[in-house]
């Protein structure tokens, strides 16, 4: 049963998050289960992203979704844009996400980060900058060049992108991939024909159930392989 908890950031401040774990709490050989930090879209910590966490818990992972907006949730795109623009991405990465990974590491030897939209960008930043992250899965998120060097990533990274994405168009994905390839990062990118931005969000206008199903299966396989 998942619930809201409070965990500590590296700077000593507290952050709330949606946390849950499998009922048995261990794998078949009694070893600890891996953890996954899930990162919200620009809407906030809403029911949809909690549903993603619940699915991962059912798959056998300990999951924590840090509340980056401190309780605020919106259904309006203009307000979501405003909330995202106000967010300090560096602080969210180095404190909220890092703190969430540290929390999971207390009982999980390996921890992944998986994010969507804004969370996909933060996932890539965490892969670059958060040592406690062992695997990263980014859904339709490309970080700005000024945010850091993707070549610094030394963990396995997977990305999922719609070819009709207007927020992160194919050219930006190609540029990111070229950098990962140049620096020999362990990555795999998938592009989905006809899919737009946030194609995996079942509550959104661009929801593509076929692309979502394939991307979700690939994500689970990737987590299972590397955690």
Tab-separated table of C-alpha atoms in Angstrom:
chain	number	residue	atom	x	y	z
A	1	UNK	CA	0.000	0.000	0.000
A	2	UNK	CA	1.547	3.269	-1.117
A	3	UNK	CA	1.352	6.407	1.013
A	4	UNK	CA	2.791	9.883	1.388
A	5	UNK	CA	5.984	9.983	3.451
A	6	UNK	CA	8.669	12.518	4.327
A	7	UNK	CA	12.353	11.920	3.564
A	8	UNK	CA	15.513	13.948	4.058
A	9	UNK	CA	17.392	15.792	1.344
A	10	UNK	CA	21.205	15.911	1.411
A	11	UNK	CA	21.017	19.506	2.699
A	12	UNK	CA	18.990	18.364	5.716
A	13	UNK	CA	15.690	19.826	4.526
A	14	UNK	CA	12.673	17.551	4.198
A	15	UNK	CA	10.702	16.583	1.102
A	16	UNK	CA	7.464	14.667	0.844
A	17	UNK	CA	6.877	11.860	-1.614
A	18	UNK	CA	4.600	9.038	-2.636
A	19	UNK	CA	6.185	5.790	-1.467
A	20	UNK	CA	5.295	2.120	-1.721
A	21	UNK	CA	6.905	-1.318	-1.679
A	22	UNK	CA	5.897	-4.895	-2.525
A	23	UNK	CA	4.151	-6.668	0.332
A	24	UNK	CA	6.835	-9.331	0.777
A	25	UNK	CA	9.675	-6.803	0.527
A	26	UNK	CA	12.188	-9.241	-0.979
A	27	UNK	CA	12.940	-11.211	-4.120
A	28	UNK	CA	12.458	-14.974	-4.353
A	29	UNK	CA	16.007	-15.571	-3.085
A	30	UNK	CA	15.320	-13.233	-0.122
A	31	UNK	CA	17.609	-10.502	-1.493
A	32	UNK	CA	16.346	-6.888	-1.194
A	33	UNK	CA	14.179	-5.553	-4.009
A	34	UNK	CA	15.541	-2.748	-6.218
A	35	UNK	CA	14.186	0.791	-5.987
A	36	UNK	CA	12.873	3.248	-8.572
A	37	UNK	CA	12.610	7.018	-8.184
A	38	UNK	CA	9.723	8.142	-10.425
A	39	UNK	CA	9.689	11.774	-11.579
A	40	UNK	CA	6.448	13.605	-12.317
A	41	UNK	CA	5.331	15.391	-15.469
A	42	UNK	CA	4.795	19.144	-15.287
A	43	UNK	CA	1.311	18.602	-13.804
A	44	UNK	CA	2.649	17.724	-10.357
A	45	UNK	CA	2.329	14.670	-8.140
A	46	UNK	CA	-1.117	13.722	-9.405
A	47	UNK	CA	-3.111	10.496	-9.569
A	48	UNK	CA	-1.706	9.591	-12.991
A	49	UNK	CA	1.921	9.559	-11.855
A	50	UNK	CA	0.902	7.780	-8.654
A	51	UNK	CA	-0.621	5.143	-10.936
A	52	UNK	CA	2.751	4.699	-12.660
A	53	UNK	CA	4.333	4.183	-9.258
A	54	UNK	CA	1.643	1.669	-8.293
A	55	UNK	CA	2.328	-0.357	-11.444
A	56	UNK	CA	6.043	-0.499	-10.644
A	57	UNK	CA	5.269	-1.587	-7.088
A	58	UNK	CA	3.156	-4.395	-8.524
A	59	UNK	CA	6.154	-5.359	-10.658
A	60	UNK	CA	8.172	-5.812	-7.457
A	61	UNK	CA	9.999	-2.502	-6.992
A	62	UNK	CA	10.214	-0.123	-4.071
A	63	UNK	CA	9.122	3.221	-5.493
A	64	UNK	CA	9.360	6.834	-4.367
A	65	UNK	CA	7.930	9.828	-6.255
A	66	UNK	CA	9.353	13.065	-4.785
A	67	UNK	CA	6.820	15.892	-4.659
A	68	UNK	CA	8.739	18.542	-6.592
A	69	UNK	CA	5.882	21.091	-6.441
A	70	UNK	CA	5.356	20.721	-2.678
A	71	UNK	CA	1.725	19.700	-2.895
A	72	UNK	CA	0.654	21.751	-5.907
A	73	UNK	CA	-1.130	19.959	-8.751
A	74	UNK	CA	-2.729	21.481	-11.833
A	75	UNK	CA	-4.838	20.467	-14.815
A	76	UNK	CA	-4.141	23.675	-16.762
A	77	UNK	CA	-1.260	23.685	-19.241
A	78	UNK	CA	-0.509	27.382	-18.690
A	79	UNK	CA	-0.220	26.873	-14.926
A	80	UNK	CA	1.844	23.714	-15.445
A	81	UNK	CA	4.213	25.695	-17.667
A	82	UNK	CA	4.465	28.346	-14.961
A	83	UNK	CA	5.164	25.746	-12.272
A	84	UNK	CA	7.835	24.098	-14.394
A	85	UNK	CA	9.466	27.441	-15.208
A	86	UNK	CA	9.588	28.253	-11.494
A	87	UNK	CA	11.179	24.933	-10.575
A	88	UNK	CA	14.886	25.019	-9.767
A	89	UNK	CA	16.014	22.018	-11.820
A	90	UNK	CA	19.480	21.972	-10.267
A	91	UNK	CA	18.031	21.891	-6.748
A	92	UNK	CA	15.425	19.298	-7.698
A	93	UNK	CA	18.172	17.065	-9.087
A	94	UNK	CA	20.830	17.537	-6.412
A	95	UNK	CA	18.437	17.554	-3.453
A	96	UNK	CA	14.954	16.081	-4.040
A	97	UNK	CA	15.925	13.350	-6.490
A	98	UNK	CA	19.245	12.590	-4.824
A	99	UNK	CA	17.512	12.450	-1.454
A	100	UNK	CA	14.877	10.084	-2.826
A	101	UNK	CA	17.587	7.819	-4.249
A	102	UNK	CA	19.420	7.848	-0.929
A	103	UNK	CA	16.199	6.940	0.876
A	104	UNK	CA	15.636	3.947	-1.387
A	105	UNK	CA	19.279	2.890	-1.113
A	106	UNK	CA	18.782	2.276	2.605
A	107	UNK	CA	17.000	-0.972	1.728
A	108	UNK	CA	17.693	-1.383	-1.996
A	109	UNK	CA	21.211	-2.075	-3.312
A	110	UNK	CA	20.326	-0.702	-6.756
A	111	UNK	CA	18.125	2.269	-7.615
A	112	UNK	CA	16.818	3.510	-10.965
A	113	UNK	CA	15.217	6.789	-11.929
A	114	UNK	CA	12.337	6.965	-14.402
A	115	UNK	CA	10.708	10.222	-15.462
A	116	UNK	CA	8.184	11.577	-17.932
A	117	UNK	CA	8.129	14.897	-19.820
A	118	UNK	CA	9.663	17.360	-17.341
A	119	UNK	CA	10.557	14.275	-15.341
A	120	UNK	CA	12.282	12.843	-18.397
A	121	UNK	CA	14.567	15.868	-18.498
A	122	UNK	CA	15.266	15.512	-14.786
A	123	UNK	CA	15.967	11.817	-15.301
A	124	UNK	CA	18.733	12.677	-17.754
A	125	UNK	CA	20.115	15.273	-15.332
A	126	UNK	CA	20.074	12.706	-12.523
A	127	UNK	CA	21.923	10.252	-14.769
A	128	UNK	CA	24.614	12.898	-15.229
A	129	UNK	CA	24.838	14.228	-11.685
A	130	UNK	CA	23.422	11.847	-9.043
A	131	UNK	CA	25.889	9.137	-8.029
A	132	UNK	CA	23.189	7.141	-6.232
A	133	UNK	CA	21.355	6.437	-9.505
A	134	UNK	CA	22.318	3.132	-11.157
A	135	UNK	CA	19.931	3.087	-14.152
A	136	UNK	CA	17.889	5.782	-15.935
A	137	UNK	CA	14.771	5.564	-18.119
A	138	UNK	CA	13.654	8.839	-19.702
A	139	UNK	CA	10.297	9.198	-21.426
A	140	UNK	CA	10.236	12.143	-23.871
A	141	UNK	CA	12.703	14.394	-22.086
A	142	UNK	CA	15.777	16.110	-23.577
A	143	UNK	CA	17.870	18.343	-21.297
A	144	UNK	CA	19.174	21.701	-22.543
A	145	UNK	CA	22.832	21.765	-23.527
A	146	UNK	CA	23.550	24.230	-20.736
A	147	UNK	CA	22.424	21.736	-18.085
A	148	UNK	CA	25.446	19.469	-18.356
A	149	UNK	CA	27.387	17.055	-20.505
A	150	UNK	CA	25.493	13.833	-21.388
A	151	UNK	CA	28.880	12.286	-22.067
A	152	UNK	CA	29.444	12.261	-18.311
A	153	UNK	CA	26.798	9.568	-17.885
A	154	UNK	CA	28.341	6.286	-16.764
A	155	UNK	CA	25.178	4.242	-16.142
A	156	UNK	CA	22.789	2.481	-18.546
A	157	UNK	CA	20.231	4.903	-20.029
A	158	UNK	CA	17.088	4.217	-22.021
A	159	UNK	CA	14.960	6.821	-23.828
A	160	UNK	CA	11.493	6.810	-25.425
A	161	UNK	CA	10.460	9.533	-27.878
A	162	UNK	CA	7.520	10.254	-30.162
A	163	UNK	CA	8.390	11.226	-33.713
A	164	UNK	CA	5.551	13.784	-33.626
A	165	UNK	CA	6.719	15.388	-30.375
A	166	UNK	CA	6.570	19.192	-30.665
A	167	UNK	CA	8.161	19.809	-27.243
A	168	UNK	CA	11.236	17.670	-27.930
A	169	UNK	CA	11.354	17.267	-31.723
A	170	UNK	CA	13.329	14.465	-33.384
A	171	UNK	CA	16.258	16.767	-34.183
A	172	UNK	CA	16.865	17.414	-30.479
A	173	UNK	CA	16.720	13.682	-29.753
A	174	UNK	CA	19.169	13.003	-32.583
A	175	UNK	CA	21.554	15.594	-31.173
A	176	UNK	CA	21.395	14.038	-27.706
A	177	UNK	CA	21.915	10.565	-29.126
A	178	UNK	CA	24.932	11.710	-31.140
A	179	UNK	CA	26.541	12.988	-27.955
A	180	UNK	CA	25.851	9.739	-26.080
A	181	UNK	CA	27.229	7.708	-28.961
A	182	UNK	CA	30.320	9.901	-29.288
A	183	UNK	CA	31.175	9.393	-25.612
A	184	UNK	CA	30.317	5.683	-25.675
A	185	UNK	CA	27.549	5.896	-23.100
A	186	UNK	CA	25.631	2.662	-22.550
A	187	UNK	CA	22.276	3.758	-23.969
A	188	UNK	CA	19.334	2.671	-26.093
A	189	UNK	CA	16.821	5.072	-27.658
A	190	UNK	CA	13.455	4.184	-29.152
A	191	UNK	CA	11.346	6.365	-31.418
A	192	UNK	CA	7.639	5.789	-31.967
A	193	UNK	CA	6.026	6.501	-35.327
A	194	UNK	CA	2.984	8.758	-35.108
A	195	UNK	CA	3.361	9.330	-31.356
A	196	UNK	CA	3.308	12.838	-29.917
A	197	UNK	CA	4.582	14.287	-26.676
A	198	UNK	CA	3.457	12.479	-23.504
A	199	UNK	CA	2.127	9.549	-25.521
A	200	UNK	CA	2.311	7.385	-22.403
A	201	UNK	CA	-0.047	9.502	-20.291
A	202	UNK	CA	-3.464	7.829	-20.448
A	203	UNK	CA	-5.182	11.040	-19.300
A	204	UNK	CA	-3.681	13.262	-22.006
A	205	UNK	CA	-4.711	14.264	-25.510
A	206	UNK	CA	-1.688	12.539	-27.088
A	207	UNK	CA	-2.164	9.173	-25.429
A	208	UNK	CA	-1.109	6.355	-27.759
A	209	UNK	CA	-1.929	3.007	-26.148
A	210	UNK	CA	0.050	0.931	-28.635
A	211	UNK	CA	3.220	3.013	-28.302
A	212	UNK	CA	2.740	3.142	-24.516
A	213	UNK	CA	2.452	-0.646	-24.271
A	214	UNK	CA	5.649	-1.217	-26.252
A	215	UNK	CA	7.589	1.479	-24.382
A	216	UNK	CA	6.409	0.197	-21.000
A	217	UNK	CA	7.441	-3.370	-21.826
A	218	UNK	CA	10.853	-2.134	-22.960
A	219	UNK	CA	11.229	-0.087	-19.788
A	220	UNK	CA	10.448	-3.053	-17.550
A	221	UNK	CA	12.841	-5.264	-19.480
A	222	UNK	CA	15.568	-2.623	-19.152
A	223	UNK	CA	15.037	-2.279	-15.410
A	224	UNK	CA	15.032	-6.020	-14.953
A	225	UNK	CA	18.251	-6.354	-16.935
A	226	UNK	CA	20.240	-3.665	-15.154
A	227	UNK	CA	18.921	-3.654	-11.570
